[in-house]
Amino acid sequence: MKNFLFLIFTLVNLSYADYFEHPESQEIINELVEIHGFDKKYVETVLKDAKKQQKIIDSISKPAEFTWTWERYKKLFIEEKRIRNGKKFIKNNLVTLERAEKEFGVPKEIITSILGIETRYGKILGNYRVIDSLTTLGFDYPRRSAFFKDELTKFFLLTRENNLDIYSVKGSYAGAMGYGQFISSSYRAYAIDFDGDNSVDLFNSVDDAIGSIANYLKVHGWKRNGKIVTGSSLNNVREIYKPHDSLSKFIPLSFNEDGKDNYFIGDDNFVAITKYNRSHFYAMAVYYLAEEFKK
Ligand SMILES: [Ca+2]
């Protein structure tokens, strides 16, 4: 009985009181202190404050992009209100969107579409503390532990570089932040100052968000005046891509709508969108919503 109780105690104890006590935290503390020069006490205090949230693990385990049907996914994003607000967003931010289009080659409708899908044009930035998300997923979600531990390190760096309060920054369950939902590594690498105030602020500056999305796509292979998809029948695709074109560089896609499969080939700019979110549903929704803005 005593051994049994001891076993129970041990099992319960596997859930650590805080992330400072977690056996894997020492490695990150060392890295932050020794390589990046953070104060040890500060890092420990932050990790002590971080909280595990089961909801975060539940959410990442069943993302809509990979568990829903295309029709359900499409209905969520390509709807009247999002289309209307997107057209309004374009009208209100036309000068900045056109500047981004000129500089990076990414059409205003695509930038707007990503903002609409990510955060309803900045209305929903996420309600999880990023420090909770990244510790929960870094330490308690083994499947992607290495990735999120790295994001945790980058988040410490990002908050120091951009003067953000590490305790209060909020984002998605996966630690994505601001208008365009950039994760820490992307924020540091691809976010830019596009309103000229010398700070890169994806939480409050719409202009910075617009420029950063355009810059991200350009760096990830977006081609000015390039194609996103070609379709919608395989025969059509074969006619458009003559034998000299290498079909292997394109992505064959099939989306079931109204009970029939529609076939597309994802071109360079489709691939670029999948660098933003690797789901094909996501990239297709970005394309569809952008087309709606033109109507
Ligand atoms: Ca700025």
Short mmCIF file of C-alpha atoms and ligand atoms in Angstrom, two decimals:
data_model
loop_
_atom_site.label_atom_id
_atom_site.label_comp_id
_atom_site.label_asym_id
_atom_site.label_seq_id
_atom_site.Cartn_x
_atom_site.Cartn_y
_atom_site.Cartn_z
CA MET A 1 0.00 0.00 0.00
CA LYS A 2 2.78 2.32 0.89
CA ASN A 3 4.50 1.58 -2.43
CA PHE A 4 1.24 2.12 -4.23
CA LEU A 5 0.79 5.52 -2.65
CA PHE A 6 4.36 6.35 -3.49
CA LEU A 7 3.66 5.44 -7.13
CA ILE A 8 0.58 7.67 -7.19
CA PHE A 9 2.58 10.48 -5.65
CA THR A 10 5.28 10.06 -8.28
CA LEU A 11 2.80 10.07 -11.15
CA VAL A 12 1.04 13.17 -9.87
CA ASN A 13 4.38 14.81 -9.41
CA LEU A 14 5.21 14.39 -13.09
CA SER A 15 3.12 17.46 -13.61
CA TYR A 16 5.47 20.15 -12.38
CA ALA A 17 4.38 23.06 -10.30
CA ASP A 18 5.95 25.50 -12.73
CA TYR A 19 8.25 25.52 -15.71
CA PHE A 20 11.26 26.55 -13.68
CA GLU A 21 11.07 23.18 -11.92
CA HIS A 22 10.67 21.23 -15.14
CA PRO A 23 13.71 18.96 -15.66
CA GLU A 24 14.19 20.24 -19.20
CA SER A 25 14.16 23.91 -18.31
CA GLN A 26 17.80 24.02 -17.23
CA GLU A 27 18.99 23.70 -20.80
CA ILE A 28 16.99 26.73 -21.91
CA ILE A 29 17.99 28.75 -18.86
CA ASN A 30 21.65 28.03 -19.62
CA GLU A 31 21.27 28.98 -23.26
CA LEU A 32 19.54 32.25 -22.44
CA VAL A 33 22.01 33.18 -19.74
CA GLU A 34 25.27 31.99 -21.26
CA ILE A 35 24.74 32.59 -24.96
CA HIS A 36 22.31 35.49 -24.93
CA GLY A 37 23.35 37.25 -21.74
CA PHE A 38 20.04 37.24 -19.91
CA ASP A 39 19.98 37.65 -16.14
CA LYS A 40 19.51 34.21 -14.58
CA LYS A 41 17.08 35.44 -11.94
CA TYR A 42 14.94 37.08 -14.63
CA VAL A 43 14.71 33.92 -16.75
CA GLU A 44 13.86 31.82 -13.70
CA THR A 45 11.19 34.26 -12.56
CA VAL A 46 9.57 34.23 -16.02
CA LEU A 47 9.54 30.43 -16.15
CA LYS A 48 8.09 30.27 -12.64
CA ASP A 49 5.27 32.51 -13.77
CA ALA A 50 4.53 30.52 -16.96
CA LYS A 51 1.49 28.29 -16.73
CA LYS A 52 0.67 25.03 -18.40
CA GLN A 53 -2.65 25.20 -20.22
CA GLN A 54 -4.25 21.95 -21.30
CA LYS A 55 -6.44 23.89 -23.75
CA ILE A 56 -3.32 24.77 -25.73
CA ILE A 57 -2.38 21.11 -26.11
CA ASP A 58 -5.96 20.22 -27.03
CA SER A 59 -6.08 22.94 -29.68
CA ILE A 60 -2.81 22.06 -31.38
CA SER A 61 -3.81 18.40 -31.45
CA LYS A 62 -6.77 19.04 -33.74
CA PRO A 63 -6.17 22.04 -36.02
CA ALA A 64 -9.01 22.89 -38.43
CA GLU A 65 -6.60 22.85 -41.36
CA PHE A 66 -6.02 19.15 -41.03
CA THR A 67 -9.21 17.74 -39.54
CA TRP A 68 -11.98 19.64 -41.33
CA THR A 69 -13.33 19.07 -44.83
CA TRP A 70 -12.51 21.75 -47.40
CA GLU A 71 -16.16 22.78 -47.64
CA ARG A 72 -16.42 23.38 -43.91
CA TYR A 73 -13.10 25.23 -43.89
CA LYS A 74 -14.08 27.37 -46.87
CA LYS A 75 -17.41 28.30 -45.33
CA LEU A 76 -15.66 29.60 -42.22
CA PHE A 77 -13.36 31.97 -44.09
CA ILE A 78 -15.08 32.88 -47.33
CA GLU A 79 -18.18 34.53 -45.96
CA GLU A 80 -20.01 37.77 -46.42
CA LYS A 81 -18.83 39.63 -43.34
CA ARG A 82 -15.16 38.81 -43.88
CA ILE A 83 -15.46 39.82 -47.54
CA ARG A 84 -17.19 43.09 -46.68
CA ASN A 85 -14.67 43.99 -43.97
CA GLY A 86 -11.82 43.11 -46.28
CA LYS A 87 -13.06 45.51 -48.94
CA LYS A 88 -13.36 48.15 -46.23
CA PHE A 89 -9.83 47.39 -45.04
CA ILE A 90 -8.48 47.84 -48.56
CA LYS A 91 -10.26 51.17 -48.90
CA ASN A 92 -8.95 52.41 -45.54
CA ASN A 93 -5.37 51.30 -46.10
CA LEU A 94 -5.04 51.75 -49.83
CA VAL A 95 -1.94 53.94 -49.80
CA THR A 96 0.06 51.56 -47.62
CA LEU A 97 -1.18 48.46 -49.45
CA GLU A 98 -0.19 49.96 -52.80
CA ARG A 99 3.22 50.92 -51.43
CA ALA A 100 3.74 47.32 -50.28
CA GLU A 101 2.55 45.99 -53.61
CA LYS A 102 4.99 48.25 -55.46
CA GLU A 103 7.91 47.37 -53.21
CA PHE A 104 7.38 43.62 -52.76
CA GLY A 105 5.18 42.62 -55.68
CA VAL A 106 2.44 41.16 -53.48
CA PRO A 107 -1.09 42.31 -54.45
CA LYS A 108 -3.12 44.26 -51.90
CA GLU A 109 -5.88 41.64 -52.03
CA ILE A 110 -3.49 38.88 -50.95
CA ILE A 111 -2.05 40.86 -48.03
CA THR A 112 -5.57 41.79 -46.94
CA SER A 113 -6.80 38.23 -47.32
CA ILE A 114 -4.08 36.91 -45.01
CA LEU A 115 -4.95 39.57 -42.43
CA GLY A 116 -8.62 38.66 -42.73
CA ILE A 117 -8.03 34.96 -42.26
CA GLU A 118 -5.47 35.30 -39.50
CA THR A 119 -7.15 37.87 -37.27
CA ARG A 120 -10.24 39.36 -38.95
CA TYR A 121 -8.11 42.37 -39.89
CA GLY A 122 -6.63 42.76 -36.45
CA LYS A 123 -9.80 42.23 -34.41
CA ILE A 124 -8.77 38.89 -32.89
CA LEU A 125 -5.11 38.76 -31.93
CA GLY A 126 -5.34 35.74 -29.64
CA ASN A 127 -6.02 35.36 -25.94
CA TYR A 128 -3.24 33.11 -24.73
CA ARG A 129 -0.17 34.50 -23.04
CA VAL A 130 2.63 33.63 -25.44
CA ILE A 131 4.86 32.62 -22.54
CA ASP A 132 2.23 30.03 -21.50
CA SER A 133 1.85 28.72 -25.06
CA LEU A 134 5.54 28.30 -25.72
CA THR A 135 6.35 26.68 -22.39
CA THR A 136 3.32 24.38 -22.54
CA LEU A 137 4.17 23.24 -26.08
CA GLY A 138 7.93 23.27 -25.56
CA PHE A 139 7.84 21.19 -22.40
CA ASP A 140 4.57 19.27 -22.51
CA TYR A 141 3.98 18.51 -26.18
CA PRO A 142 6.75 16.06 -27.09
CA ARG A 143 5.84 15.81 -30.76
CA ARG A 144 6.98 19.38 -31.46
CA SER A 145 9.02 20.04 -28.39
CA ALA A 146 12.25 21.05 -30.17
CA PHE A 147 10.41 23.53 -32.39
CA PHE A 148 8.61 25.26 -29.53
CA LYS A 149 11.64 25.34 -27.25
CA ASP A 150 13.43 27.18 -30.02
CA GLU A 151 10.47 29.57 -30.34
CA LEU A 152 10.61 30.10 -26.57
CA THR A 153 14.24 31.18 -26.82
CA LYS A 154 13.38 33.46 -29.74
CA PHE A 155 10.48 34.90 -27.75
CA PHE A 156 12.82 35.94 -24.95
CA LEU A 157 15.04 37.61 -27.54
CA LEU A 158 12.10 39.24 -29.35
CA THR A 159 10.67 40.77 -26.18
CA ARG A 160 14.09 42.14 -25.22
CA GLU A 161 14.77 43.58 -28.68
CA ASN A 162 11.32 45.12 -29.11
CA ASN A 163 10.73 46.25 -25.53
CA LEU A 164 7.72 44.00 -25.04
CA ASP A 165 6.50 42.86 -21.65
CA ILE A 166 7.19 39.13 -21.70
CA TYR A 167 4.44 38.49 -19.14
CA SER A 168 1.62 40.15 -20.99
CA VAL A 169 2.19 39.54 -24.72
CA LYS A 170 -0.75 37.56 -26.05
CA GLY A 171 -1.24 35.46 -29.14
CA SER A 172 -2.70 32.26 -30.57
CA TYR A 173 -2.44 28.88 -28.85
CA ALA A 174 0.70 28.31 -30.92
CA GLY A 175 2.34 31.57 -29.89
CA ALA A 176 1.56 33.51 -33.08
CA MET A 177 1.32 37.25 -32.53
CA GLY A 178 -0.16 40.44 -33.86
CA TYR A 179 -2.15 41.38 -36.96
CA GLY A 180 -0.49 38.78 -39.17
CA GLN A 181 0.13 36.18 -36.44
CA PHE A 182 3.90 35.91 -36.68
CA ILE A 183 5.65 33.41 -34.45
CA SER A 184 8.73 34.72 -32.63
CA SER A 185 11.32 33.46 -35.13
CA SER A 186 9.37 34.95 -38.07
CA TYR A 187 8.81 38.21 -36.23
CA ARG A 188 12.55 38.59 -35.70
CA ALA A 189 13.51 37.50 -39.20
CA TYR A 190 10.84 38.98 -41.49
CA ALA A 191 8.81 41.64 -39.71
CA ILE A 192 9.69 45.16 -40.83
CA ASP A 193 9.06 48.76 -39.89
CA PHE A 194 6.78 50.05 -42.63
CA ASP A 195 5.42 53.23 -41.05
CA GLY A 196 8.84 54.74 -40.47
CA ASP A 197 8.77 55.12 -36.68
CA ASN A 198 11.85 52.91 -36.29
CA SER A 199 10.03 50.24 -34.34
CA VAL A 200 8.62 46.99 -35.65
CA ASP A 201 5.20 46.72 -34.07
CA LEU A 202 2.88 44.02 -35.34
CA PHE A 203 0.46 44.58 -32.46
CA ASN A 204 -0.44 48.21 -33.05
CA SER A 205 0.83 49.30 -36.44
CA VAL A 206 -1.34 48.22 -39.36
CA ASP A 207 1.33 49.55 -41.72
CA ASP A 208 4.05 47.42 -40.13
CA ALA A 209 1.75 44.40 -40.40
CA ILE A 210 1.07 45.06 -44.10
CA GLY A 211 4.75 45.54 -44.96
CA SER A 212 5.78 42.53 -42.91
CA ILE A 213 3.37 40.14 -44.62
CA ALA A 214 4.49 41.35 -48.05
CA ASN A 215 8.14 41.04 -47.06
CA TYR A 216 7.56 37.54 -45.66
CA LEU A 217 5.96 36.34 -48.88
CA LYS A 218 8.63 37.92 -51.06
CA VAL A 219 11.43 36.30 -49.08
CA HIS A 220 9.60 32.98 -49.39
CA GLY A 221 9.43 33.03 -53.16
CA TRP A 222 6.49 35.24 -54.11
CA LYS A 223 6.78 36.27 -57.78
CA ARG A 224 5.48 39.64 -58.93
CA ASN A 225 2.65 39.01 -61.42
CA GLY A 226 3.07 35.28 -60.87
CA LYS A 227 0.30 32.71 -60.67
CA ILE A 228 -1.20 31.20 -57.53
CA VAL A 229 -3.20 28.33 -58.99
CA THR A 230 -4.16 27.04 -62.38
CA GLY A 231 -7.21 24.90 -62.87
CA SER A 232 -9.85 23.77 -62.63
CA SER A 233 -9.71 20.58 -64.67
CA LEU A 234 -6.73 18.29 -65.17
CA ASN A 235 -7.03 18.53 -68.96
CA ASN A 236 -6.98 22.28 -68.73
CA VAL A 237 -3.88 22.09 -66.56
CA ARG A 238 -2.11 19.87 -69.09
CA GLU A 239 -2.91 22.34 -71.86
CA ILE A 240 -1.59 25.28 -69.91
CA TYR A 241 1.57 23.55 -68.79
CA LYS A 242 3.10 22.39 -72.06
CA PRO A 243 5.47 19.39 -71.99
CA HIS A 244 8.54 21.57 -71.48
CA ASP A 245 7.24 22.78 -68.12
CA SER A 246 8.24 20.66 -65.20
CA LEU A 247 5.03 19.72 -63.45
CA SER A 248 7.01 18.37 -60.52
CA LYS A 249 7.74 21.85 -59.20
CA PHE A 250 4.02 22.51 -58.88
CA ILE A 251 1.59 21.09 -56.35
CA PRO A 252 -1.33 19.03 -57.68
CA LEU A 253 -4.43 19.89 -55.66
CA SER A 254 -7.92 18.59 -55.44
CA PHE A 255 -10.68 20.31 -53.52
CA ASN A 256 -14.05 18.68 -53.16
CA GLU A 257 -16.89 21.15 -53.60
CA ASP A 258 -20.57 20.37 -54.04
CA GLY A 259 -19.76 16.69 -54.24
CA LYS A 260 -17.24 16.91 -57.04
CA ASP A 261 -13.46 17.21 -57.08
CA ASN A 262 -11.99 20.35 -58.58
CA TYR A 263 -8.40 20.02 -59.69
CA PHE A 264 -5.80 22.73 -59.51
CA ILE A 265 -2.08 23.08 -59.84
CA GLY A 266 -0.47 25.19 -57.15
CA ASP A 267 2.05 27.55 -58.75
CA ASP A 268 5.02 29.50 -57.28
CA ASN A 269 2.86 31.92 -55.36
CA PHE A 270 0.72 29.12 -53.92
CA VAL A 271 3.93 27.60 -52.61
CA ALA A 272 4.90 30.99 -51.12
CA ILE A 273 1.59 31.16 -49.21
CA THR A 274 2.17 27.66 -47.84
CA LYS A 275 5.36 28.99 -46.24
CA TYR A 276 3.06 31.19 -44.17
CA ASN A 277 0.93 28.21 -43.19
CA ARG A 278 1.70 24.83 -44.69
CA SER A 279 -1.95 23.82 -45.07
CA HIS A 280 -3.19 23.67 -48.67
CA PHE A 281 -6.65 24.60 -47.39
CA TYR A 282 -5.16 27.73 -45.89
CA ALA A 283 -3.42 28.78 -49.10
CA MET A 284 -6.54 28.09 -51.15
CA ALA A 285 -8.70 30.10 -48.75
CA VAL A 286 -6.27 33.03 -49.00
CA TYR A 287 -6.59 32.87 -52.78
CA TYR A 288 -10.40 32.57 -52.81
CA LEU A 289 -10.90 35.41 -50.35
CA ALA A 290 -8.51 37.65 -52.32
CA GLU A 291 -10.53 36.96 -55.48
CA GLU A 292 -13.73 38.02 -53.66
CA PHE A 293 -12.24 41.45 -52.93
CA LYS A 294 -11.90 42.05 -56.67
CA LYS A 295 -15.62 41.53 -57.31
CA CA B 1 6.79 50.85 -37.15
#
